[in-house]
Amino acid sequence: MTPVIRFYSIQDAYGEFSNFAPYPILLDKKRWPTSEHYFQAQKFLDANVQERIRSASTPLLAARLGRDRKQRLRADWESVKVSVMRRAVEAKFRQHDDLAVLLLSTADARIVEHTDADAFWGDAGDGSGRNMLGRILMDIRTILQTERRK
Ligand SMILES: Nc1nc(O)c(N)c(N[C@@H]2O[C@H](COP(=O)(O)O)[C@@H](O)[C@H]2O)n1
């Protein structure tokens, strides 16, 4: 049977896979404290709002700012959010080799963001969620496996 790796809290096993884990990334010529900061900031086209989110002191605060609907969400967000997440997560694993090694160590395990707080990026707690973050992680793992086999 395929093993399953469930992650969520950054304090627990495989917490490094969470976007809240403290692994800065360089993207769009800027340094982002976490992939969560980058993802949340891309919801907005206003450079000032993006900058406020980039400067947030914690990923939780960045997420709160990104979820604040007083700010106007970019019109195409629903159609671009998965590719934005993929870009952020790929940057994180390419820019931190220790993370790439950890991801590769999971071999062919199914990776699941396990939380009842999120039915899109996570599994909704009962497996009914889409687990999009887990899927992105597994896609990036496949790319890294292929590259490192060459
Ligand atoms: N720590 C945490 N708390 C929540 O309430 C969550 N929903 C998640 N999931 C992560 O949230 C990010 C997406 O946020 P949006 O709801 O799209 O603004 C993404 O990083 C999920 O992995 N995490």
Tab-separated table of C-alpha atoms and ligand atoms in Angstrom, residues 7-9 17-20 35-36 39-40 43 60 63-64 66-67 69 77 81 85 89 113 115-122 133-134, ligand 1:
chain	number	residue	atom	x	y	z
A	7	PHE	CA	1.659	17.420	7.477
A	8	TYR	CA	0.275	20.669	8.779
A	9	SER	CA	1.817	22.299	11.831
A	17	PHE	CA	6.249	21.269	3.759
A	18	SER	CA	3.891	23.921	5.133
A	19	ASN	CA	4.006	27.323	3.483
A	20	PHE	CA	4.222	28.722	6.991
A	35	SER	CA	6.164	30.962	0.525
A	36	GLU	CA	2.958	31.963	2.336
A	39	PHE	CA	1.314	33.486	-2.199
A	40	GLN	CA	-0.848	35.848	-0.159
A	43	LYS	CA	-3.737	38.032	-4.541
A	60	LEU	CA	-0.027	33.943	9.890
A	63	ALA	CA	-2.327	35.094	5.559
A	64	ARG	CA	-4.678	37.323	7.558
A	66	GLY	CA	-4.216	38.219	2.220
A	67	ARG	CA	-7.616	37.009	3.355
A	69	ARG	CA	-11.579	41.166	1.756
A	77	TRP	CA	-7.164	35.121	-8.849
A	81	LYS	CA	-3.913	30.770	-7.778
A	85	MET	CA	1.230	28.448	-5.441
A	89	VAL	CA	6.530	26.105	-3.619
A	113	GLU	CA	-1.895	18.697	3.912
A	115	THR	CA	-6.431	20.028	8.084
A	116	ASP	CA	-10.127	20.492	8.536
A	117	ALA	CA	-9.539	24.216	7.958
A	118	ASP	CA	-8.908	23.878	4.222
A	119	ALA	CA	-10.795	21.816	1.648
A	120	PHE	CA	-8.904	23.199	-1.338
A	121	TRP	CA	-5.202	23.222	-0.445
A	122	GLY	CA	-5.740	20.571	2.204
A	133	LEU	CA	-0.812	21.733	-1.862
A	134	GLY	CA	-0.008	18.049	-1.411
B	1	LIG	N1	-1.984	27.284	8.865
B	1	LIG	C1	-3.058	27.315	8.046
B	1	LIG	N2	-4.229	27.782	8.506
B	1	LIG	C2	-5.291	27.782	7.702
B	1	LIG	O1	-6.453	28.247	8.159
B	1	LIG	C3	-5.185	27.312	6.365
B	1	LIG	N3	-6.267	27.368	5.533
B	1	LIG	C4	-3.948	26.818	5.967
B	1	LIG	N4	-3.757	26.335	4.694
B	1	LIG	C5	-2.855	27.085	3.924
B	1	LIG	O2	-3.397	28.375	3.671
B	1	LIG	C6	-2.844	28.858	2.458
B	1	LIG	C7	-3.926	29.227	1.495
B	1	LIG	O3	-4.659	30.226	2.032
B	1	LIG	P1	-5.976	30.839	1.357
B	1	LIG	O4	-7.100	30.238	2.121
B	1	LIG	O5	-5.988	30.431	-0.083
B	1	LIG	O6	-5.809	32.270	1.590
B	1	LIG	C8	-2.011	27.740	1.888
B	1	LIG	O7	-0.668	27.943	2.258
B	1	LIG	C9	-2.574	26.530	2.554
B	1	LIG	O8	-1.596	25.515	2.579
B	1	LIG	N5	-2.890	26.848	6.792
